[in-house]
PDB file of C-alpha atoms in Angstrom:
ATOM      1  CA  MET A   1       1.301 -14.172 -71.255  1.00 35.00           C
ATOM      2  CA  THR A   2      -0.364 -14.725 -67.959  1.00 37.00           C
ATOM      3  CA  THR A   3      -2.652 -12.031 -66.589  1.00 39.00           C
ATOM      4  CA  HIS A   4      -4.642 -11.659 -63.565  1.00 38.00           C
ATOM      5  CA  THR A   5      -8.002  -9.943 -64.298  1.00 40.00           C
ATOM      6  CA  ASN A   6      -8.454  -8.789 -60.626  1.00 49.00           C
ATOM      7  CA  ASP A   7      -5.175  -6.841 -60.769  1.00 85.00           C
ATOM      8  CA  LEU A   8      -5.019  -3.221 -62.186  1.00 94.00           C
ATOM      9  CA  ALA A   9      -2.508  -2.633 -65.016  1.00 96.00           C
ATOM     10  CA  VAL A  10      -3.215   1.075 -64.739  1.00 97.00           C
ATOM     11  CA  ASP A  11      -4.314   2.776 -61.430  1.00 97.00           C
ATOM     12  CA  VAL A  12      -4.658   6.637 -61.455  1.00 97.00           C
ATOM     13  CA  ARG A  13      -5.889   8.908 -58.674  1.00 97.00           C
ATOM     14  CA  GLY A  14      -6.393  12.634 -58.738  1.00 97.00           C
ATOM     15  CA  LEU A  15      -4.218  13.162 -61.781  1.00 97.00           C
ATOM     16  CA  ARG A  16      -3.620  16.788 -62.585  1.00 97.00           C
ATOM     17  CA  LYS A  17      -1.770  18.603 -65.441  1.00 97.00           C
ATOM     18  CA  ARG A  18      -1.757  22.424 -66.313  1.00 96.00           C
ATOM     19  CA  TYR A  19      -0.147  24.196 -69.222  1.00 95.00           C
ATOM     20  CA  GLY A  20       0.058  27.672 -68.057  1.00 94.00           C
ATOM     21  CA  ASP A  21      -3.457  28.951 -67.499  1.00 94.00           C
ATOM     22  CA  VAL A  22      -4.941  25.856 -69.196  1.00 94.00           C
ATOM     23  CA  THR A  23      -5.942  22.962 -67.044  1.00 95.00           C
ATOM     24  CA  ALA A  24      -5.718  19.747 -69.390  1.00 95.00           C
ATOM     25  CA  VAL A  25      -6.133  17.140 -66.582  1.00 96.00           C
ATOM     26  CA  ASP A  26      -8.189  18.074 -63.525  1.00 96.00           C
ATOM     27  CA  GLY A  27      -8.266  15.388 -60.987  1.00 96.00           C
ATOM     28  CA  LEU A  28      -8.744  12.388 -63.193  1.00 96.00           C
ATOM     29  CA  ASP A  29      -9.199   8.916 -61.792  1.00 96.00           C
ATOM     30  CA  LEU A  30      -8.763   5.741 -63.786  1.00 96.00           C
ATOM     31  CA  GLY A  31      -8.561   2.136 -63.211  1.00 96.00           C
ATOM     32  CA  ILE A  32      -7.775  -0.519 -66.008  1.00 97.00           C
ATOM     33  CA  ARG A  33      -7.650  -4.167 -65.325  1.00 96.00           C
ATOM     34  CA  ALA A  34      -5.022  -6.308 -66.723  1.00 95.00           C
ATOM     35  CA  GLY A  35      -6.065  -8.096 -69.936  1.00 94.00           C
ATOM     36  CA  GLU A  36      -8.809  -5.741 -70.811  1.00 96.00           C
ATOM     37  CA  VAL A  37      -9.348  -3.403 -73.708  1.00 96.00           C
ATOM     38  CA  PHE A  38     -10.285  -0.069 -72.245  1.00 97.00           C
ATOM     39  CA  GLY A  39     -11.528   2.870 -74.248  1.00 96.00           C
ATOM     40  CA  LEU A  40     -11.080   6.426 -73.371  1.00 95.00           C
ATOM     41  CA  LEU A  41     -13.492   8.720 -74.918  1.00 93.00           C
ATOM     42  CA  GLY A  42     -13.807  12.501 -74.918  1.00 90.00           C
ATOM     43  CA  PRO A  43     -13.879  15.663 -77.098  1.00 89.00           C
ATOM     44  CA  ASN A  44     -10.689  17.433 -78.343  1.00 87.00           C
ATOM     45  CA  GLY A  45      -8.989  19.107 -75.389  1.00 88.00           C
ATOM     46  CA  ALA A  46     -10.624  16.845 -72.837  1.00 91.00           C
ATOM     47  CA  GLY A  47      -7.106  15.604 -71.648  1.00 92.00           C
ATOM     48  CA  LYS A  48      -6.932  12.190 -73.266  1.00 92.00           C
ATOM     49  CA  SER A  49      -3.522  12.512 -75.107  1.00 91.00           C
ATOM     50  CA  THR A  50      -2.042  14.205 -72.134  1.00 94.00           C
ATOM     51  CA  THR A  51      -3.189  11.323 -69.764  1.00 95.00           C
ATOM     52  CA  VAL A  52      -1.606   8.828 -72.248  1.00 94.00           C
ATOM     53  CA  GLU A  53       1.643  10.621 -72.386  1.00 93.00           C
ATOM     54  CA  ILE A  54       1.753  10.719 -68.416  1.00 96.00           C
ATOM     55  CA  LEU A  55       1.028   6.926 -68.356  1.00 96.00           C
ATOM     56  CA  GLN A  56       4.018   6.341 -70.689  1.00 93.00           C
ATOM     57  CA  GLY A  57       6.235   8.624 -68.798  1.00 92.00           C
ATOM     58  CA  ASN A  58       6.721  11.043 -71.588  1.00 90.00           C
ATOM     59  CA  ARG A  59       5.236  13.775 -69.611  1.00 94.00           C
ATOM     60  CA  ASP A  60       5.447  14.948 -66.049  1.00 95.00           C
ATOM     61  CA  ARG A  61       2.240  15.454 -63.926  1.00 97.00           C
ATOM     62  CA  ASP A  62       1.668  18.273 -61.445  1.00 97.00           C
ATOM     63  CA  ALA A  63      -0.319  16.214 -58.980  1.00 97.00           C
ATOM     64  CA  GLY A  64      -1.842  12.705 -58.324  1.00 97.00           C
ATOM     65  CA  GLU A  65      -0.956   9.054 -58.009  1.00 96.00           C
ATOM     66  CA  VAL A  66       0.000   7.011 -60.974  1.00 97.00           C
ATOM     67  CA  SER A  67       0.713   3.332 -61.176  1.00 97.00           C
ATOM     68  CA  VAL A  68       1.401   1.525 -64.607  1.00 97.00           C
ATOM     69  CA  LEU A  69       2.202  -2.212 -64.333  1.00 96.00           C
ATOM     70  CA  GLY A  70       3.032  -1.543 -60.648  1.00 95.00           C
ATOM     71  CA  ALA A  71       5.437   1.335 -61.251  1.00 96.00           C
ATOM     72  CA  ASP A  72       5.289   5.118 -61.229  1.00 96.00           C
ATOM     73  CA  PRO A  73       5.930   6.165 -64.861  1.00 96.00           C
ATOM     74  CA  ALA A  74       7.673   9.437 -63.701  1.00 94.00           C
ATOM     75  CA  HIS A  75      10.514   7.138 -62.417  1.00 94.00           C
ATOM     76  CA  GLY A  76      10.138   4.233 -64.987  1.00 90.00           C
ATOM     77  CA  THR A  77      13.306   2.140 -65.666  1.00 92.00           C
ATOM     78  CA  ARG A  78      14.410   0.913 -69.017  1.00 89.00           C
ATOM     79  CA  ALA A  79      13.115  -2.554 -68.035  1.00 91.00           C
ATOM     80  CA  TRP A  80       9.664  -0.935 -67.131  1.00 94.00           C
ATOM     81  CA  ARG A  81       9.546   1.069 -70.434  1.00 91.00           C
ATOM     82  CA  SER A  82      10.053  -2.203 -72.465  1.00 91.00           C
ATOM     83  CA  ARG A  83       6.817  -3.550 -70.960  1.00 94.00           C
ATOM     84  CA  VAL A  84       4.761  -0.660 -72.323  1.00 94.00           C
ATOM     85  CA  GLY A  85       4.129  -0.229 -75.916  1.00 93.00           C
ATOM     86  CA  ILE A  86       2.569   2.865 -77.662  1.00 90.00           C
ATOM     87  CA  VAL A  87       1.165   3.969 -80.972  1.00 87.00           C
ATOM     88  CA  TRP A  88       0.896   7.668 -81.371  1.00 77.00           C
ATOM     89  CA  GLN A  89      -1.224   9.443 -83.906  1.00 68.00           C
ATOM     90  CA  ASP A  90       1.910  10.349 -85.840  1.00 66.00           C
ATOM     91  CA  GLU A  91       3.895   7.739 -87.834  1.00 62.00           C
ATOM     92  CA  SER A  92       7.351   6.963 -86.382  1.00 64.00           C
ATOM     93  CA  ALA A  93       8.961   4.698 -88.992  1.00 70.00           C
ATOM     94  CA  PRO A  94      11.833   5.871 -91.415  1.00 76.00           C
ATOM     95  CA  ALA A  95      10.371   6.017 -94.927  1.00 81.00           C
ATOM     96  CA  GLU A  96      13.303   4.598 -96.801  1.00 87.00           C
ATOM     97  CA  LEU A  97      13.715   1.218 -94.957  1.00 93.00           C
ATOM     98  CA  THR A  98      11.435  -1.755 -95.706  1.00 95.00           C
ATOM     99  CA  VAL A  99       8.942  -3.251 -93.329  1.00 95.00           C
ATOM    100  CA  ALA A 100      11.272  -6.105 -92.447  1.00 96.00           C
ATOM    101  CA  GLU A 101      14.391  -3.833 -91.908  1.00 96.00           C
ATOM    102  CA  THR A 102      12.406  -1.529 -89.603  1.00 95.00           C
ATOM    103  CA  VAL A 103      10.875  -4.247 -87.400  1.00 95.00           C
ATOM    104  CA  ARG A 104      14.159  -5.908 -87.036  1.00 96.00           C
ATOM    105  CA  HIS A 105      15.921  -2.494 -86.170  1.00 94.00           C
ATOM    106  CA  PHE A 106      13.333  -1.957 -83.359  1.00 93.00           C
ATOM    107  CA  THR A 107      14.011  -5.258 -81.718  1.00 94.00           C
ATOM    108  CA  ARG A 108      17.444  -3.909 -80.616  1.00 93.00           C
ATOM    109  CA  TYR A 109      15.510  -1.627 -78.272  1.00 90.00           C
ATOM    110  CA  TYR A 110      14.100  -4.352 -75.976  1.00 91.00           C
ATOM    111  CA  PRO A 111      15.622  -7.053 -73.680  1.00 90.00           C
ATOM    112  CA  ALA A 112      13.336  -9.800 -74.894  1.00 90.00           C
ATOM    113  CA  PRO A 113      11.678  -8.836 -78.280  1.00 93.00           C
ATOM    114  CA  ARG A 114       9.332 -10.836 -80.182  1.00 93.00           C
ATOM    115  CA  ASP A 115      10.187 -12.580 -83.477  1.00 95.00           C
ATOM    116  CA  PRO A 116      10.107 -10.100 -86.166  1.00 96.00           C
ATOM    117  CA  ALA A 117       8.547 -12.339 -88.767  1.00 95.00           C
ATOM    118  CA  GLU A 118       5.860 -13.314 -86.358  1.00 92.00           C
ATOM    119  CA  VAL A 119       4.974  -9.753 -85.492  1.00 92.00           C
ATOM    120  CA  ILE A 120       4.829  -8.821 -89.343  1.00 93.00           C
ATOM    121  CA  ALA A 121       2.322 -11.833 -89.771  1.00 90.00           C
ATOM    122  CA  LEU A 122       0.402 -10.619 -86.769  1.00 87.00           C
ATOM    123  CA  VAL A 123      -0.411  -7.242 -88.239  1.00 87.00           C
ATOM    124  CA  GLY A 124      -0.867  -8.775 -91.835  1.00 87.00           C
ATOM    125  CA  LEU A 125       2.110  -7.294 -93.567  1.00 92.00           C
ATOM    126  CA  GLU A 126       3.771 -10.532 -94.775  1.00 93.00           C
ATOM    127  CA  ALA A 127       3.243  -9.700 -98.345  1.00 95.00           C
ATOM    128  CA  LYS A 128       4.775  -6.211 -97.739  1.00 95.00           C
ATOM    129  CA  ALA A 129       7.671  -7.397 -95.766  1.00 96.00           C
ATOM    130  CA  ASP A 130      10.234  -6.320 -98.487  1.00 96.00           C
ATOM    131  CA  SER A 131       8.313  -3.093 -99.383  1.00 95.00           C
ATOM    132  CA  ARG A 132       9.793   0.337 -98.495  1.00 95.00           C
ATOM    133  CA  ILE A 133       7.494   2.146 -96.014  1.00 92.00           C
ATOM    134  CA  LYS A 134       6.958   5.057 -98.492  1.00 91.00           C
ATOM    135  CA  ALA A 135       5.269   2.675-100.678  1.00 93.00           C
ATOM    136  CA  LEU A 136       2.837   1.589 -98.107  1.00 91.00           C
ATOM    137  CA  SER A 137      -0.861   2.670 -97.820  1.00 87.00           C
ATOM    138  CA  GLY A 138      -2.052   4.769 -94.857  1.00 82.00           C
ATOM    139  CA  GLY A 139      -3.624   1.650 -93.423  1.00 82.00           C
ATOM    140  CA  GLN A 140      -0.438  -0.478 -94.010  1.00 87.00           C
ATOM    141  CA  ARG A 141       1.649   2.210 -92.419  1.00 88.00           C
ATOM    142  CA  ARG A 142      -0.709   2.230 -89.172  1.00 84.00           C
ATOM    143  CA  ARG A 143      -0.331  -1.514 -89.047  1.00 87.00           C
ATOM    144  CA  LEU A 144       3.503  -1.171 -89.079  1.00 91.00           C
ATOM    145  CA  ASP A 145       3.377   1.436 -86.149  1.00 89.00           C
ATOM    146  CA  VAL A 146       1.386  -1.215 -84.219  1.00 87.00           C
ATOM    147  CA  ALA A 147       4.039  -3.783 -85.107  1.00 90.00           C
ATOM    148  CA  LEU A 148       6.534  -1.456 -83.741  1.00 92.00           C
ATOM    149  CA  GLY A 149       4.450  -0.939 -80.660  1.00 90.00           C
ATOM    150  CA  VAL A 150       4.186  -4.633 -79.824  1.00 90.00           C
ATOM    151  CA  ILE A 151       7.695  -5.915 -81.133  1.00 93.00           C
ATOM    152  CA  GLY A 152       8.863  -5.600 -77.512  1.00 92.00           C
ATOM    153  CA  GLY A 153       6.302  -7.895 -76.207  1.00 91.00           C
ATOM    154  CA  PRO A 154       4.391  -5.162 -74.046  1.00 93.00           C
ATOM    155  CA  GLU A 155       2.056  -6.230 -71.275  1.00 94.00           C
ATOM    156  CA  LEU A 156       0.299  -2.812 -71.942  1.00 96.00           C
ATOM    157  CA  LEU A 157      -0.414  -1.222 -75.385  1.00 95.00           C
ATOM    158  CA  LEU A 158      -1.324   2.375 -75.474  1.00 95.00           C
ATOM    159  CA  LEU A 159      -3.158   3.484 -78.783  1.00 92.00           C
ATOM    160  CA  ASP A 160      -3.766   7.060 -79.202  1.00 88.00           C
ATOM    161  CA  GLU A 161      -6.494   7.631 -81.795  1.00 85.00           C
ATOM    162  CA  PRO A 162      -4.912   4.905 -84.070  1.00 83.00           C
ATOM    163  CA  THR A 163      -7.556   4.931 -86.920  1.00 82.00           C
ATOM    164  CA  THR A 164      -7.881   8.542 -87.435  1.00 77.00           C
ATOM    165  CA  GLY A 165      -8.075   9.259 -91.317  1.00 73.00           C
ATOM    166  CA  PHE A 166      -8.783   5.392 -92.044  1.00 77.00           C
ATOM    167  CA  ASP A 167     -11.590   4.470 -94.530  1.00 79.00           C
ATOM    168  CA  PRO A 168     -14.385   2.029 -93.060  1.00 84.00           C
ATOM    169  CA  ALA A 169     -12.684  -1.041 -94.496  1.00 82.00           C
ATOM    170  CA  ALA A 170      -9.268  -0.151 -93.174  1.00 79.00           C
ATOM    171  CA  ARG A 171     -10.727   0.640 -89.865  1.00 83.00           C
ATOM    172  CA  ARG A 172     -12.335  -2.753 -89.542  1.00 86.00           C
ATOM    173  CA  GLN A 173      -9.262  -4.616 -90.434  1.00 84.00           C
ATOM    174  CA  PHE A 174      -7.464  -2.572 -87.672  1.00 84.00           C
ATOM    175  CA  TRP A 175     -10.099  -3.727 -85.299  1.00 90.00           C
ATOM    176  CA  ASP A 176      -9.453  -7.225 -86.188  1.00 89.00           C
ATOM    177  CA  LEU A 177      -5.795  -6.690 -85.334  1.00 86.00           C
ATOM    178  CA  ILE A 178      -6.717  -5.227 -82.001  1.00 89.00           C
ATOM    179  CA  ARG A 179      -8.946  -8.119 -80.969  1.00 92.00           C
ATOM    180  CA  LYS A 180      -5.962 -10.599 -81.906  1.00 89.00           C
ATOM    181  CA  LEU A 181      -3.721  -8.714 -79.546  1.00 89.00           C
ATOM    182  CA  ALA A 182      -6.269  -8.760 -76.824  1.00 92.00           C
ATOM    183  CA  VAL A 183      -6.755 -12.533 -77.190  1.00 92.00           C
ATOM    184  CA  GLU A 184      -3.007 -12.870 -76.599  1.00 89.00           C
ATOM    185  CA  GLY A 185      -3.567 -11.313 -73.384  1.00 91.00           C
ATOM    186  CA  THR A 186      -2.357  -7.705 -73.881  1.00 93.00           C
ATOM    187  CA  THR A 187      -3.857  -4.977 -71.817  1.00 96.00           C
ATOM    188  CA  ILE A 188      -4.938  -2.220 -74.251  1.00 96.00           C
ATOM    189  CA  LEU A 189      -5.721   1.412 -73.783  1.00 97.00           C
ATOM    190  CA  LEU A 190      -7.493   2.920 -76.606  1.00 94.00           C
ATOM    191  CA  THR A 191      -8.271   6.662 -77.013  1.00 92.00           C
ATOM    192  CA  THR A 192     -10.740   7.335 -80.031  1.00 87.00           C
ATOM    193  CA  HIS A 193     -13.293   9.829 -81.360  1.00 81.00           C
ATOM    194  CA  TYR A 194     -15.226   6.877 -83.050  1.00 84.00           C
ATOM    195  CA  LEU A 195     -18.135   5.695 -80.759  1.00 87.00           C
ATOM    196  CA  GLU A 196     -18.616   2.608 -83.012  1.00 88.00           C
ATOM    197  CA  GLU A 197     -14.910   1.720 -82.557  1.00 90.00           C
ATOM    198  CA  ALA A 198     -15.054   2.011 -78.916  1.00 91.00           C
ATOM    199  CA  GLU A 199     -18.243  -0.154 -78.613  1.00 90.00           C
ATOM    200  CA  ALA A 200     -16.871  -2.764 -81.066  1.00 92.00           C
ATOM    201  CA  LEU A 201     -13.475  -3.213 -79.232  1.00 94.00           C
ATOM    202  CA  ALA A 202     -13.797  -2.038 -75.598  1.00 95.00           C
ATOM    203  CA  ASP A 203     -14.659  -4.160 -72.703  1.00 96.00           C
ATOM    204  CA  ARG A 204     -15.150  -0.970 -70.507  1.00 96.00           C
ATOM    205  CA  LEU A 205     -15.236   2.674 -71.282  1.00 94.00           C
ATOM    206  CA  ALA A 206     -14.506   5.933 -69.421  1.00 95.00           C
ATOM    207  CA  VAL A 207     -15.853   9.264 -70.802  1.00 94.00           C
ATOM    208  CA  VAL A 208     -13.645  12.288 -70.173  1.00 94.00           C
ATOM    209  CA  THR A 209     -14.660  15.952 -70.375  1.00 93.00           C
ATOM    210  CA  ARG A 210     -12.698  18.878 -69.045  1.00 92.00           C
ATOM    211  CA  GLY A 211      -9.929  16.771 -67.776  1.00 94.00           C
ATOM    212  CA  ARG A 212     -12.258  14.487 -65.487  1.00 94.00           C
ATOM    213  CA  VAL A 213     -13.871  11.121 -65.909  1.00 95.00           C
ATOM    214  CA  VAL A 214     -17.646  11.585 -65.827  1.00 93.00           C
ATOM    215  CA  ALA A 215     -18.681   7.936 -66.374  1.00 93.00           C
ATOM    216  CA  THR A 216     -17.095   4.492 -66.402  1.00 94.00           C
ATOM    217  CA  GLY A 217     -18.457   1.110 -67.392  1.00 94.00           C
ATOM    218  CA  GLU A 218     -19.242  -1.432 -69.987  1.00 93.00           C
ATOM    219  CA  PRO A 219     -20.865   0.088 -73.104  1.00 90.00           C
ATOM    220  CA  ALA A 220     -24.274  -1.545 -72.359  1.00 85.00           C
ATOM    221  CA  THR A 221     -24.249  -0.454 -68.799  1.00 88.00           C
ATOM    222  CA  LEU A 222     -23.459   3.235 -69.734  1.00 89.00           C
ATOM    223  CA  ARG A 223     -26.415   3.120 -72.192  1.00 84.00           C
ATOM    224  CA  GLU A 224     -28.690   1.864 -69.542  1.00 80.00           C
ATOM    225  CA  ARG A 225     -27.385   4.013 -66.868  1.00 83.00           C
ATOM    226  CA  PHE A 226     -27.233   7.356 -68.797  1.00 83.00           C
ATOM    227  CA  GLY A 227     -29.638   6.817 -71.538  1.00 77.00           C
ATOM    228  CA  THR A 228     -32.738   8.986 -71.802  1.00 70.00           C
ATOM    229  CA  GLY A 229     -35.447   6.369 -72.437  1.00 77.00           C
ATOM    230  CA  ALA A 230     -36.602   4.820 -75.657  1.00 85.00           C
ATOM    231  CA  THR A 231     -38.243   6.609 -78.663  1.00 88.00           C
ATOM    232  CA  VAL A 232     -41.405   5.041 -79.904  1.00 92.00           C
ATOM    233  CA  GLU A 233     -42.625   6.267 -83.378  1.00 94.00           C
ATOM    234  CA  TRP A 234     -45.800   5.269 -85.246  1.00 94.00           C
ATOM    235  CA  THR A 235     -48.127   6.533 -87.997  1.00 95.00           C
ATOM    236  CA  GLU A 236     -51.595   7.802 -87.356  1.00 94.00           C
ATOM    237  CA  PRO A 237     -54.505   6.713 -89.534  1.00 92.00           C
ATOM    238  CA  ASP A 238     -54.444  10.220 -91.238  1.00 91.00           C
ATOM    239  CA  GLY A 239     -50.812   9.455 -92.163  1.00 92.00           C
ATOM    240  CA  ALA A 240     -49.129  11.814 -89.543  1.00 93.00           C
ATOM    241  CA  ALA A 241     -46.007  10.625 -88.175  1.00 94.00           C
ATOM    242  CA  ARG A 242     -45.912  10.763 -84.378  1.00 92.00           C
ATOM    243  CA  ALA A 243     -43.125  10.109 -81.821  1.00 93.00           C
ATOM    244  CA  VAL A 244     -42.706   9.901 -77.866  1.00 91.00           C
ATOM    245  CA  ARG A 245     -39.780   9.556 -75.722  1.00 86.00           C
ATOM    246  CA  THR A 246     -40.507   7.231 -72.752  1.00 87.00           C
ATOM    247  CA  ASP A 247     -38.947   5.353 -69.980  1.00 82.00           C
ATOM    248  CA  THR A 248     -41.641   2.570 -70.339  1.00 87.00           C
ATOM    249  CA  PRO A 249     -41.790   1.652 -74.250  1.00 88.00           C
ATOM    250  CA  THR A 250     -43.487  -1.739 -73.619  1.00 91.00           C
ATOM    251  CA  ARG A 251     -46.354  -0.072 -71.920  1.00 92.00           C
ATOM    252  CA  THR A 252     -46.567   2.653 -74.513  1.00 93.00           C
ATOM    253  CA  VAL A 253     -46.517   0.015 -77.282  1.00 93.00           C
ATOM    254  CA  ALA A 254     -49.234  -2.019 -75.549  1.00 93.00           C
ATOM    255  CA  GLU A 255     -51.447   1.254 -75.262  1.00 93.00           C
ATOM    256  CA  LEU A 256     -51.116   1.954 -78.869  1.00 94.00           C
ATOM    257  CA  ALA A 257     -51.781  -1.588 -79.833  1.00 93.00           C
ATOM    258  CA  HIS A 258     -54.958  -1.325 -77.890  1.00 92.00           C
ATOM    259  CA  ARG A 259     -55.911   1.943 -79.563  1.00 92.00           C
ATOM    260  CA  PHE A 260     -55.252   0.492 -82.919  1.00 92.00           C
ATOM    261  CA  ASP A 261     -56.864  -2.789 -82.232  1.00 89.00           C
ATOM    262  CA  GLY A 262     -53.802  -4.740 -83.399  1.00 86.00           C
ATOM    263  CA  GLU A 263     -51.079  -3.822 -85.719  1.00 92.00           C
ATOM    264  CA  ILE A 264     -49.394  -0.325 -85.223  1.00 94.00           C
ATOM    265  CA  PRO A 265     -48.664   1.368 -88.489  1.00 93.00           C
ATOM    266  CA  GLY A 266     -44.869   2.436 -88.799  1.00 93.00           C
ATOM    267  CA  LEU A 267     -43.995   1.290 -85.409  1.00 95.00           C
ATOM    268  CA  THR A 268     -40.392   1.588 -84.394  1.00 94.00           C
ATOM    269  CA  VAL A 269     -38.923   1.576 -80.978  1.00 91.00           C
ATOM    270  CA  THR A 270     -35.363   3.052 -80.796  1.00 85.00           C
ATOM    271  CA  ARG A 271     -33.173   2.648 -77.743  1.00 81.00           C
ATOM    272  CA  PRO A 272     -30.496   5.218 -76.637  1.00 80.00           C
ATOM    273  CA  THR A 273     -27.096   4.581 -78.574  1.00 82.00           C
ATOM    274  CA  LEU A 274     -23.653   4.938 -77.086  1.00 86.00           C
ATOM    275  CA  GLU A 275     -23.401   8.148 -79.141  1.00 84.00           C
ATOM    276  CA  ASP A 276     -26.588   9.661 -77.468  1.00 82.00           C
ATOM    277  CA  VAL A 277     -25.058   8.786 -73.956  1.00 87.00           C
ATOM    278  CA  TYR A 278     -21.618  10.361 -74.982  1.00 87.00           C
ATOM    279  CA  LEU A 279     -23.145  13.535 -76.338  1.00 85.00           C
ATOM    280  CA  ARG A 280     -25.134  13.844 -73.113  1.00 83.00           C
ATOM    281  CA  LEU A 281     -22.246  13.207 -70.734  1.00 88.00           C
ATOM    282  CA  THR A 282     -19.876  15.632 -72.568  1.00 84.00           C
ATOM    283  CA  GLY A 283     -22.699  18.333 -72.721  1.00 78.00           C
ATOM    284  CA  GLN A 284     -22.922  18.124 -76.506  1.00 73.00           C
ATOM    285  CA  GLU A 285     -26.576  16.881 -76.957  1.00 62.00           C
ATOM    286  CA  GLU A 286     -27.585  20.058 -78.812  1.00 55.00           C
ATOM    287  CA  ALA A 287     -24.888  19.351 -81.468  1.00 48.00           C
ATOM    288  CA  ARG A 288     -26.817  16.362 -82.654  1.00 48.00           C
TER     289      ARG A 288
END
């Protein structure tokens, strides 16, 4: 698959959506480059899932301009829909069929589907190809959902909190799968509650709160731009632990080294994490 990294696979300007008196999306702007893994972060009710539904054409918007793979999702044709894959939070496969039967069945919905055996191998389910879906573990069912999301050979894959409920081992196996798809050139939009997941997978991130994007950038750039300085901790000669937050940690360490005339007992220097930045941007610092 050929991608042009200067092109926008998703271009959203001023997106708005209300449900009665509730504003779910309130002037959201978003640009996702072709070929990148893009993370959409935000607390519950921030508007992430509504945005994904609008991008896929499953929900109408009230206002704003939306372009997904060069088309308006509100008027997406069947051919356009075949270029967009999606994996929802809820499982979509029938429990009585086998993995192979299910994947083969879904090829009928696409004009140029991928080879079922190749897709089953891609998601690591070769050994379970003849197993009924009801016999799969939760992580294996999620892998099958991804297989169904990519069987049509999509240029864009939408993943709405795909690892909710996973144990740590299953989550990391899923990350490996997403990285494989990214290497193939698939553009991926990932919504997640897990900051570690976003940092591990995403080329760039957008933080959403109250239906608006409040920050966009690479994870390291967001930490640098919105972090609140480093924390320097040490132990005084009387055994008391001390800590100071500072924008000039090197200077602070140098001053301590001079005062201690050498080694600084219990010295640690901690930089702001992505979680620190996320909590600050979403107004949840006090919750930490």
